[in-house]
Coordinates of C-alpha atoms and ligand atoms in Angstrom, one line a residue:
X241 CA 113.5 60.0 128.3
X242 CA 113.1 62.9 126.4
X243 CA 115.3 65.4 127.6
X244 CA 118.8 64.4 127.5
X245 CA 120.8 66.6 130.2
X246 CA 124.5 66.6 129.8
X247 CA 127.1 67.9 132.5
X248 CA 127.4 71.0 130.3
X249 CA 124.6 71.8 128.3
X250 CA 120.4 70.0 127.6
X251 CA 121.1 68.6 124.5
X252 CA 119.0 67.9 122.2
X253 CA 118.5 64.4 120.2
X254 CA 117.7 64.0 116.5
X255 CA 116.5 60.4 114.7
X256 CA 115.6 59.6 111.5
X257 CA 114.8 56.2 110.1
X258 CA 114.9 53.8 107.5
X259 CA 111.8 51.1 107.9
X260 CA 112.5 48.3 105.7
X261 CA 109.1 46.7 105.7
X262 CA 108.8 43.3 103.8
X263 CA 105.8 43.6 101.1
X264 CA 103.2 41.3 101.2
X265 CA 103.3 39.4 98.2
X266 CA 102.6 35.9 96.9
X267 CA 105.7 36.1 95.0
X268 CA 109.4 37.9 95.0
X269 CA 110.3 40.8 93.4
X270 CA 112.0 39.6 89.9
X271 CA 110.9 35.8 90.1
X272 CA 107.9 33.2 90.8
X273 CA 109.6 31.7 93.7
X274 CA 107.4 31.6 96.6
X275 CA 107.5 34.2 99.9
X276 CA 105.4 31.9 102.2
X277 CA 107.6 32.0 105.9
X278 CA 109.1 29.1 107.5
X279 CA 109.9 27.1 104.8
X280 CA 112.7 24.9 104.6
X281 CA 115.9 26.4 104.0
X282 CA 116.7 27.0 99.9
X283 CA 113.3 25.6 98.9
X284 CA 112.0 28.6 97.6
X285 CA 114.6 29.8 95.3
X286 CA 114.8 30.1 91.3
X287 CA 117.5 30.4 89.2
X288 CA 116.9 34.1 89.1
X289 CA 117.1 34.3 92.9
X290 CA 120.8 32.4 92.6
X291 CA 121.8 34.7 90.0
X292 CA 122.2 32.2 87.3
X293 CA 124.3 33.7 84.6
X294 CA 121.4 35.0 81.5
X295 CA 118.6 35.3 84.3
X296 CA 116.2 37.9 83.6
X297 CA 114.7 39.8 86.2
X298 CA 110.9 40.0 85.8
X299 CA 109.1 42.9 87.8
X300 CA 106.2 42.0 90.2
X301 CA 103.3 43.8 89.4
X302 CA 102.1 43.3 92.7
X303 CA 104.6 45.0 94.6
X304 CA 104.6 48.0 92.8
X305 CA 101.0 48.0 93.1
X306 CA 101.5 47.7 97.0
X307 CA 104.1 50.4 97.3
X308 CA 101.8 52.9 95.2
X309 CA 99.0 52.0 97.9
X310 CA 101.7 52.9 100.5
X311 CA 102.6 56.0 99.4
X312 CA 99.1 57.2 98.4
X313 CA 98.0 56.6 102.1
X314 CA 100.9 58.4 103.1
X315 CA 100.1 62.0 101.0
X316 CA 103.3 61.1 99.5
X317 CA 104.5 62.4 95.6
X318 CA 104.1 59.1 93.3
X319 CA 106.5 59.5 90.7
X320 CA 105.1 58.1 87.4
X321 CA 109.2 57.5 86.0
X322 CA 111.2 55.1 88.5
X323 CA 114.3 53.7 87.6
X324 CA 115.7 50.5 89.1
X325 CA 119.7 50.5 90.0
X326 CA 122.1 47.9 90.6
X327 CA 123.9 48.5 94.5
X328 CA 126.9 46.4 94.0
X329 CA 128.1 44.7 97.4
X330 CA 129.8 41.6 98.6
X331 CA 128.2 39.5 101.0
X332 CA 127.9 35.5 101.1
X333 CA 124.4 35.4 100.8
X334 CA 124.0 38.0 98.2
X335 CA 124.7 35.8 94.9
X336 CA 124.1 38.4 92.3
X337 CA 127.3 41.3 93.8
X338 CA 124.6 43.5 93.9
X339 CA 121.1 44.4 95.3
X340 CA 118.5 45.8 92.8
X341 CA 117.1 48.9 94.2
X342 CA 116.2 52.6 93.4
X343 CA 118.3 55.5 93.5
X344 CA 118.0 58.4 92.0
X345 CA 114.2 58.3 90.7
X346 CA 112.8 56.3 93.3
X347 CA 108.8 55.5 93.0
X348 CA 107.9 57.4 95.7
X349 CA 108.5 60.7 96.6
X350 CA 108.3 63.6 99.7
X351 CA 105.0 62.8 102.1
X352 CA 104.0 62.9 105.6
X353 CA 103.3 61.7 108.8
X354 CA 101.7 62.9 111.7
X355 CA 102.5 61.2 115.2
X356 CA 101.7 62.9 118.6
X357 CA 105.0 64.6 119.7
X358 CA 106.4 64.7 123.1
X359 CA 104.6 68.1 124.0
X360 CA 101.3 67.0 123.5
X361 CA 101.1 68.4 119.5
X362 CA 100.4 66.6 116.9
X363 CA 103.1 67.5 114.3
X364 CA 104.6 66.2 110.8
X365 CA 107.2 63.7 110.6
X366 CA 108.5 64.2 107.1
X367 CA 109.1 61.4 104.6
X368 CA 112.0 61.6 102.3
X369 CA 111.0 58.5 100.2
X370 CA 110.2 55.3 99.8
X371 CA 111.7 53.2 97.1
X372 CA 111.3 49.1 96.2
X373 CA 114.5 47.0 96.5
X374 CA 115.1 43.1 96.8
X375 CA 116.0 41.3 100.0
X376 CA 119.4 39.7 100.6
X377 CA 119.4 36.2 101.8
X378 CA 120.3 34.8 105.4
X379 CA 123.8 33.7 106.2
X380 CA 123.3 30.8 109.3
X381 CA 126.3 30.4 111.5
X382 CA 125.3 28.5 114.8
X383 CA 124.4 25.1 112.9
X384 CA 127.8 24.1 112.3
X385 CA 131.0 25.0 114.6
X386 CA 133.1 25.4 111.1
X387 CA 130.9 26.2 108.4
X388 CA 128.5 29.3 107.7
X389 CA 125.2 27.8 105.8
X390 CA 123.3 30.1 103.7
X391 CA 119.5 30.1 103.0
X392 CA 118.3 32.0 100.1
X393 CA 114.5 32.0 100.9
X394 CA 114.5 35.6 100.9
X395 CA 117.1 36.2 98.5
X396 CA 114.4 38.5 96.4
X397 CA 112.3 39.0 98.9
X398 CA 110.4 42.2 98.0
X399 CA 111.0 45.1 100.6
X400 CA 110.0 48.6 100.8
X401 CA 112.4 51.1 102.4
X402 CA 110.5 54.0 103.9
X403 CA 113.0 56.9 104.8
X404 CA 112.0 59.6 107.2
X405 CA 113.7 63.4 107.5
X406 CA 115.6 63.5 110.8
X407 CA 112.6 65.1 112.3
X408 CA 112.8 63.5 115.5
X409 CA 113.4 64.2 119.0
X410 CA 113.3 61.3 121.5
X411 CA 112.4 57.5 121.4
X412 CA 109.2 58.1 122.7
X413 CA 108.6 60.0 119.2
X414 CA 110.6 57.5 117.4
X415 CA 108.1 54.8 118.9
X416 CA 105.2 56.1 118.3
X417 CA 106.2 57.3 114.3
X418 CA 107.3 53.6 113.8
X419 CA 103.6 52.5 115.5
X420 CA 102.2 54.6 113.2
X421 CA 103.7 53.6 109.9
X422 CA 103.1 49.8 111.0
X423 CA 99.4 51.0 111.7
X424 CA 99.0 52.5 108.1
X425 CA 101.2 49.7 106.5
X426 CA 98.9 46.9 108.2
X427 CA 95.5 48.9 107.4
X428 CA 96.3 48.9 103.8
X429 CA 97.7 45.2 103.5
X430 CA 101.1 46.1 102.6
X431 CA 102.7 44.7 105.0
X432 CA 102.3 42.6 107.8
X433 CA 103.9 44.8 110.2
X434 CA 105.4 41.5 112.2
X435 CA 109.0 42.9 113.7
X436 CA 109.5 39.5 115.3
X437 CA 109.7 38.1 112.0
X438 CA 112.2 40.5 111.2
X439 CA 109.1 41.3 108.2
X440 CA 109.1 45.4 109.4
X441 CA 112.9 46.3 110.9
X442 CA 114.2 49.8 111.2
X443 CA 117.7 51.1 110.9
X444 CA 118.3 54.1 113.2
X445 CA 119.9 57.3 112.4
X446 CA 120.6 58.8 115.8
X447 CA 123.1 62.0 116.2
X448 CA 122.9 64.9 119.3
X449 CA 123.4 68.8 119.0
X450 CA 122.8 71.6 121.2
X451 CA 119.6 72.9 120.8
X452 CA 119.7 75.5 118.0
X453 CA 122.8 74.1 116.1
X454 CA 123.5 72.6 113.0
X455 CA 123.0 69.1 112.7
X456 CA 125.8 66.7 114.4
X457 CA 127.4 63.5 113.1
X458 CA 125.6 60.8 113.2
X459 CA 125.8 57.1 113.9
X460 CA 123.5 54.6 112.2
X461 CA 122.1 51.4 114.1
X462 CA 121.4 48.3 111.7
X463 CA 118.3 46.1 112.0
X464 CA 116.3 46.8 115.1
X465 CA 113.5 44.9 115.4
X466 CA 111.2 45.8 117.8
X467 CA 109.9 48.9 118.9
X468 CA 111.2 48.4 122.8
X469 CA 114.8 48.1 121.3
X470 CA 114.3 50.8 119.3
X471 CA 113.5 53.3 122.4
X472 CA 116.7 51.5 124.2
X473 CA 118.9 51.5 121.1
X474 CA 118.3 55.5 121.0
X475 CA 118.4 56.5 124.4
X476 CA 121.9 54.4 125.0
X477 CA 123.2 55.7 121.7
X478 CA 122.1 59.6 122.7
X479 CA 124.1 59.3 125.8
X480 CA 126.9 57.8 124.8
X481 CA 127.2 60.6 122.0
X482 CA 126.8 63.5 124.1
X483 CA 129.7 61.7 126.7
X484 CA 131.9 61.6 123.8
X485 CA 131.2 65.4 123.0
X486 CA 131.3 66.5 126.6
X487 CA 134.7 64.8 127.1
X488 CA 136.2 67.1 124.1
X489 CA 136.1 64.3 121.7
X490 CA 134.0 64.1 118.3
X491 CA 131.6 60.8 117.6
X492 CA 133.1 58.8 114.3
X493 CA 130.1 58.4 111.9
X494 CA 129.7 55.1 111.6
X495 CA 127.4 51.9 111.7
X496 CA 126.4 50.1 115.0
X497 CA 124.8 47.2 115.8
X498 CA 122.5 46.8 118.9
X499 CA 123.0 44.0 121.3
X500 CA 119.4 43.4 123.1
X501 CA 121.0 41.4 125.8
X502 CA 123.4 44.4 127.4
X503 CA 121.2 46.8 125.9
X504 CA 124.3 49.0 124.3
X505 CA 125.5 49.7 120.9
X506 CA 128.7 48.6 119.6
X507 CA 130.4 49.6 116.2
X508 CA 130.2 47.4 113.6
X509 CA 131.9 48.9 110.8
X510 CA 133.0 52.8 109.2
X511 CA 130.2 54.3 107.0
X512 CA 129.9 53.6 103.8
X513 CA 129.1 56.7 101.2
X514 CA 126.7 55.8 98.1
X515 CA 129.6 56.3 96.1
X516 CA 131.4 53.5 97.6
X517 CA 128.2 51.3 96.2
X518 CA 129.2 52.0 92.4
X519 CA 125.2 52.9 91.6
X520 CA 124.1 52.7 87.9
X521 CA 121.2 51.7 86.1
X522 CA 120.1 47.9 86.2
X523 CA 120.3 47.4 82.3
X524 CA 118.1 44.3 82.4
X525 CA 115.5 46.3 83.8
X526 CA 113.1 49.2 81.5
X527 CA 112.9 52.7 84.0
X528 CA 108.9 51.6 85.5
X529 CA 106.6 54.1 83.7
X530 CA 103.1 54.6 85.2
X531 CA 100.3 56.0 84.6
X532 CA 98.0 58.4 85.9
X533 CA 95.1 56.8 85.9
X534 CA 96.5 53.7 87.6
X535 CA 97.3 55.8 90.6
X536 CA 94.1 57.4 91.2
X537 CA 92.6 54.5 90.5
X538 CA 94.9 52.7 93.6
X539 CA 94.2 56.2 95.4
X540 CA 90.1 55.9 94.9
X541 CA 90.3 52.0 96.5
X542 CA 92.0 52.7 99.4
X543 CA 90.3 51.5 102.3
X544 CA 90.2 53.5 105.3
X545 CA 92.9 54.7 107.4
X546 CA 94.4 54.7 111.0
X547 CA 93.4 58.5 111.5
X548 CA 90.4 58.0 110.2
X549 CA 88.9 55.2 112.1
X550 CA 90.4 56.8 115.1
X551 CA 88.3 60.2 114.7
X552 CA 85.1 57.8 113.5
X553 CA 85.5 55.7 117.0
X554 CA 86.1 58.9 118.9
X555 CA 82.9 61.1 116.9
X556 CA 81.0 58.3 116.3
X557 CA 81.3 55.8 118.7
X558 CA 81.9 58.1 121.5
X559 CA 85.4 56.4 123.0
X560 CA 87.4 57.9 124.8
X561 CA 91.0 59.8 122.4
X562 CA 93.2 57.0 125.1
X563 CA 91.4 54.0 124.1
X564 CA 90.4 54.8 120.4
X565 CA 94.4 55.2 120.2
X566 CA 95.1 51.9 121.6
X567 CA 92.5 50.1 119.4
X568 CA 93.3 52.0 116.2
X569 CA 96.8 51.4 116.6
X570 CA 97.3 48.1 117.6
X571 CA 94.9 46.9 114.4
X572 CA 94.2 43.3 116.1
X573 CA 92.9 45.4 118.9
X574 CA 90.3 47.4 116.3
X575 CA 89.6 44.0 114.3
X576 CA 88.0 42.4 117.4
X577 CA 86.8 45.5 118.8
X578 CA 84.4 46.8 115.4
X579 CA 82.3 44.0 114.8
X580 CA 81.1 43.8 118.2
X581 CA 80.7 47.9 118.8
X582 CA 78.7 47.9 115.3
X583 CA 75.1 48.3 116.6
X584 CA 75.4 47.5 120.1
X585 CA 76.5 50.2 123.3
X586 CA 80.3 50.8 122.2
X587 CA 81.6 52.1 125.2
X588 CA 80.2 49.5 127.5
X589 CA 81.9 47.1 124.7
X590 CA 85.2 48.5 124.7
X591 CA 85.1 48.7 128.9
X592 CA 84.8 44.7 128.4
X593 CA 87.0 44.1 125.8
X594 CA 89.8 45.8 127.1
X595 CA 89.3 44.1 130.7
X596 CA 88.4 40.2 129.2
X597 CA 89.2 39.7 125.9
X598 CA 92.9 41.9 125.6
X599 CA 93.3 41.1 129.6
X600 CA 93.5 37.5 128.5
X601 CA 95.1 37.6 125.7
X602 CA 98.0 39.4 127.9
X603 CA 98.2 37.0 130.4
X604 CA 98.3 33.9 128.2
X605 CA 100.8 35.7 125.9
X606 CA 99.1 35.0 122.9
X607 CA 97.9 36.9 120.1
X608 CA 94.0 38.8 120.3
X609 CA 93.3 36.8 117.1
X610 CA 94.1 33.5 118.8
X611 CA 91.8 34.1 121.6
X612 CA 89.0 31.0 121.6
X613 CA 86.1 33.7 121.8
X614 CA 85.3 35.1 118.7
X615 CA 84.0 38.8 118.7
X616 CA 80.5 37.6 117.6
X617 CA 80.5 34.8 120.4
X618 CA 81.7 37.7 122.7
X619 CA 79.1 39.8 121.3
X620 CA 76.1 37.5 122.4
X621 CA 77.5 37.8 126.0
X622 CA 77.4 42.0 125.5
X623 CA 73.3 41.2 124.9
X624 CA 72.9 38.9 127.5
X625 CA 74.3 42.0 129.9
X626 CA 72.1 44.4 127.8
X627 CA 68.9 42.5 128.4
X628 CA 69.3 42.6 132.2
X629 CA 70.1 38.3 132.2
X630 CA 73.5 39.5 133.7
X631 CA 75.7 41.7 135.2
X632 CA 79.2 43.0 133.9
X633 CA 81.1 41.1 136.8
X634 CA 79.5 37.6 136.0
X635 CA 79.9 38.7 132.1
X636 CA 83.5 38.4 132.9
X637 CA 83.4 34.8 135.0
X638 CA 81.0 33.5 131.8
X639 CA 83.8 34.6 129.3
X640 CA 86.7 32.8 131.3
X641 CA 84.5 29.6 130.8
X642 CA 83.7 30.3 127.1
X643 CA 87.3 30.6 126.7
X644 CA 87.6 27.3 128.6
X645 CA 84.9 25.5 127.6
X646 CA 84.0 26.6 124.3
X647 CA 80.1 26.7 124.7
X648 CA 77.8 29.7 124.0
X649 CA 77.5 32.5 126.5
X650 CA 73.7 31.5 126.8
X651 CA 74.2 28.1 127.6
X652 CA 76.7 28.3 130.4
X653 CA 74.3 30.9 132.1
X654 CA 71.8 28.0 131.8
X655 CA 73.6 25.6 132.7
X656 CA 75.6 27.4 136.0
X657 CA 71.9 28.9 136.8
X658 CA 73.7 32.5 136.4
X659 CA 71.0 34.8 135.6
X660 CA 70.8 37.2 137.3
X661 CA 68.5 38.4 140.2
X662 CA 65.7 41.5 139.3
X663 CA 62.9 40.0 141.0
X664 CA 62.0 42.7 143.7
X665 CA 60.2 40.4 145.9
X666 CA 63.5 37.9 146.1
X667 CA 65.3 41.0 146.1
X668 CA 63.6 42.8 149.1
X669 CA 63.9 39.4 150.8
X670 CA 67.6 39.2 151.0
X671 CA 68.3 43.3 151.5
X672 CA 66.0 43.5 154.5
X673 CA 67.7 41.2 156.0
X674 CA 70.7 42.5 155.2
X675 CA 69.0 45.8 156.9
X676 CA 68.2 44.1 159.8
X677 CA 71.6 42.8 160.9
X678 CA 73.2 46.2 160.2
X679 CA 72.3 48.9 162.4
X680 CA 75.2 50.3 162.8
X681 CA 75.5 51.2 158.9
X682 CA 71.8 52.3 159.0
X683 CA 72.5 54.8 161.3
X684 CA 75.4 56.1 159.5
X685 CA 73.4 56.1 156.5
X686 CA 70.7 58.1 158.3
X687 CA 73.2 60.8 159.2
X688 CA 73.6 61.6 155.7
X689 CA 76.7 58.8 155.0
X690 CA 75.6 58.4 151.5
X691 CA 78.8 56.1 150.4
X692 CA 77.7 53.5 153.0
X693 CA 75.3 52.2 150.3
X694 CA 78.3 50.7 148.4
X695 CA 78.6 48.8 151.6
X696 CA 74.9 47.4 151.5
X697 CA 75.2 46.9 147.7
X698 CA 78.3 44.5 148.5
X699 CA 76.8 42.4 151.2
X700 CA 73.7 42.1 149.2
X701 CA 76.5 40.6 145.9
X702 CA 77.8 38.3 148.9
X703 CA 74.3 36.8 149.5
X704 CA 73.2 36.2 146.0
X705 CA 76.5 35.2 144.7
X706 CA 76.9 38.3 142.6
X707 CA 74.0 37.7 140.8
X708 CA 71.9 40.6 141.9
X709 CA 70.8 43.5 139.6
X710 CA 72.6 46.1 140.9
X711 CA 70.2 48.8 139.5
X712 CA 67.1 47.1 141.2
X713 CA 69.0 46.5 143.8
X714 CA 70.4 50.3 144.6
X715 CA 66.8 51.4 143.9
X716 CA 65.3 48.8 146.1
X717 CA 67.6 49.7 148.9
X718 CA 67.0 53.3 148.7
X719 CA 63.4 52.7 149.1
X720 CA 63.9 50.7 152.5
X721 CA 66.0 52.9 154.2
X722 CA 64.6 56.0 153.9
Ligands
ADP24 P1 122.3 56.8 104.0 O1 121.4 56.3 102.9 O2 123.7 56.8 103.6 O3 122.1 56.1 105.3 P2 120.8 59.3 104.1 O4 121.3 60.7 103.9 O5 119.8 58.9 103.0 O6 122.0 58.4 104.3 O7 120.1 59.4 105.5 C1 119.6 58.2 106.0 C2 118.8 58.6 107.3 O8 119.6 59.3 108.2 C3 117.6 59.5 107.0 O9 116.5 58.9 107.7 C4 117.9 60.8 107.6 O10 116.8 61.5 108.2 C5 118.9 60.4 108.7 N1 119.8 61.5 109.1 C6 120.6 62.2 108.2 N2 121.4 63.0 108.9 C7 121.1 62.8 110.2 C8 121.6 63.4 111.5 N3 122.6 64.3 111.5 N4 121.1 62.9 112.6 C9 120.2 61.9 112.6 N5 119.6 61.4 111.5 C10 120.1 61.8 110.3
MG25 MG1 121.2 54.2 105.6

């Protein structure tokens, strides 16, 4: 939905997000304590991480390192002063009172994104900042009717909040500028980009306006976590705005939270206003100085980038804009895809890929990376089709058994006898008898019914199990019946 048509008036949506994305690390942010997932509850805390009285914070180098990369490979300011502040709050599984974070002089400044917008363009998504901040830990309250439990694995959990300019339009933007960042973030290692996890979650700024006015209030939805309830979470939130308006009544600013089940938004509490959060200064922690050289060092070694491997597979390896998006930007997609395109026909590759290798990974519901056919198995079964041994439809039939069976490509064609037929003088065998039997489709072919070859082509398959050349064979043919 992109247009959102009131009773009165098209009105017009506007989003902007903050991305918290979890930085891949070995360690937290202030302490040694591990960030390995799925760990037993509480068993990868310090004192630091329980806010024992006299703990010192202690600043990963890492992470910075990380969120530099980030910002670098978005064209983003780097600000060589940062200060870390203290965010005081109360929750149960926040031990300190407060969440270090950035304020004021946050690491990273203004950058950009470009996504494809609903018209077609390809426009700039602005980014307001990204700044380093420490995870809360995870209150648990369905393992006991009375009590709340808490687990303070990722109490320090290094995180990254990326904050966009309310530049957005509709949730099909939205979606694909959230794609994007995961792309760029998971190209660069900085961050898994796994929303299941909960390790890249967004909260969404979402307010409505006639087209042309000032902005409106907005409401902000906490935590979404995947990029479906995103697009729900907006569209729901849009309309109910604009009812609100159209009724004569004004929307509260305010935070919501999105239930997946009914697929609505319901208030969760009245905004808070950075005031309220009694900012200052962490005064265990120096302002992070850095220096130039460090940067463009960071900026030299940055490997290479969504946009760029897309126009490379497009220029280079001739695909198709469609499917060099889908690979580029689902990076498991691209990871299985390149080593088998490098040096061998990549469009017949990707044709193949897309159709076995993602096809099953769909079905089975599993990740591409846990697919039993690695990409350079999968690539021996692209050369057996290249050599003429087989066609693409048995290719497809031999990788359902590699998947199954776990042998080579070569040896089930051994072993099932599936190579295929180019011997002309078997050939001619079966397709003049095929001729013979057909004299209806002869004479239709003979009074300039070219299509009807298709029809000779497949009862010629039939006979030979599919194992026929289908060049010799349409060559073959030709020959005969003229
Ligand atoms: P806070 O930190 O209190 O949530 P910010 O001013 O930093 O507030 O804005 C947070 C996010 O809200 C930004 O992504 C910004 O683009 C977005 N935003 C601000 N105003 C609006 C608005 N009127 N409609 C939609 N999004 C908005
Ligand atoms: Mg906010």
């Amino acid at each position: 939905m992109s247009k959102l048509e009131g009773k009165t008036w098209t009105w017009e949506t506007v989003i902007g997000l903050e991305i918290h994305a979890q930085i891949t690390t070995k360690s937290k942010l202030f302490s040694g304590a591990s960030t390995k997932f799925g760990a037993l509850p509480n068993t990868q805390v310090t004192l630091v991480d329980v806010a024992m009285p006299g703990m010192l914070p202690v600043l990963n180098e890492m992470a910075v390192e990380q969120i530099v990369r980030t910002g670098l490979a978005i064209n983003a300011e780097i600000n060589l002063y940062s200060v870390f502040d203290r965010k005081n709050y109360f929750y149960p599984d926040l031990p300190q009172g407060y969440q270090i974070s950035q304020f004021s002089d946050p690491i990273v400044g203004k950058g950009e994104i470009e996504i494809k917008m609903d018209d077609g363009e390809k426009r700039g998504v602005g980014i307001t900042r990204i700044h380093l901040e420490q995870d809360a830990g995870k209150s648990i309250h369905d393992m006991d009717p009375s009590f709340t439990y808490v687990d303070l694995n990722r109490s320090g959990v290094p995180l990254m909040e990326i904050v966009s300019e309310p530049d957005l339009r509709s949730s099909a933007e939205a979606a694909a500028y959230v794609r994007k960042i995961r792309a760029i973030l998971q190209y660069i290692g900085s961050c898994d980009g796994n929303m299941e996890r909960g390790n890249l979650r967004c909260d969404v700024n979402v307010s409505v306006r006639r087209k042309g006015d000032p902005l409106g209030t907005r409401c902000e939805i906490k935590n979404v976590n995947s990029i479906r309830f995103l697009k729900q979470a907006i569209d729901y939130e849009a309309n109910r705005q604009l009812n609100i308006i159209e009724n004569g009544d004004k929307v509260t600013q305010e935070t919501r939270l999105f239930d997946s089940v009914t697929g609505k938004t319901r208030s969760m509490r009245s905004k808070e206003e950075a005031h309220d959060y009694r900012y200052f200064p962490d005064p265990d922690l120096l302002p992070l100085q850095l220096k130039k050289s460090y940067v463009d060092r960071l900026s030299a070694e940055l490997p290479e980038l969504p946009d760029q491997k897309l126009l490379r597979f497009v220029n280079e390896l001739g695909l198709s804009l469609d499917v060099a998006e889908e690979f580029v930007f689902e990076k498991e997609k691209a990871d299985y895809f390149e080593p088998i395109a490098t040096g061998r026909d990549a469009k017949l590759v990707a044709n193949m890929v897309r159709k076995d290798v993602f096809g099953y990974a769909n079905f089975h519901s599993i990740n591409i990376s846990d697919v039993p056919v690695t990409p350079q198995k999968y690539g021996e079964l692209i050369d057996l089709i290249v050599e003429g041994d087989i066609n693409n439809r048995i290719a497809s039939e031999i990788f359902i058994l590699m998947a199954k069976t776990g042998k080579d490509a070569e040896v089930i064609v051994q072993e099932k006898g599936l190579r295929q037929l180019s011997d002309t003088n078997e050939l001619e065998v079966v397709i003049e008898k095929v001729i013979e039997v057909s004299e209806k489709q002869v004479a239709q072919y003979k009074n300039g019914n070219q299509k009807i070859i298709g029809w000779f082509v497949g009862q010629i398959m039939q006979k030979t199990k599919g194992q026929a050349n289908p060049k010799v064979v349409n060559a073959l043919l030709r020959k005969k019946l003229n």
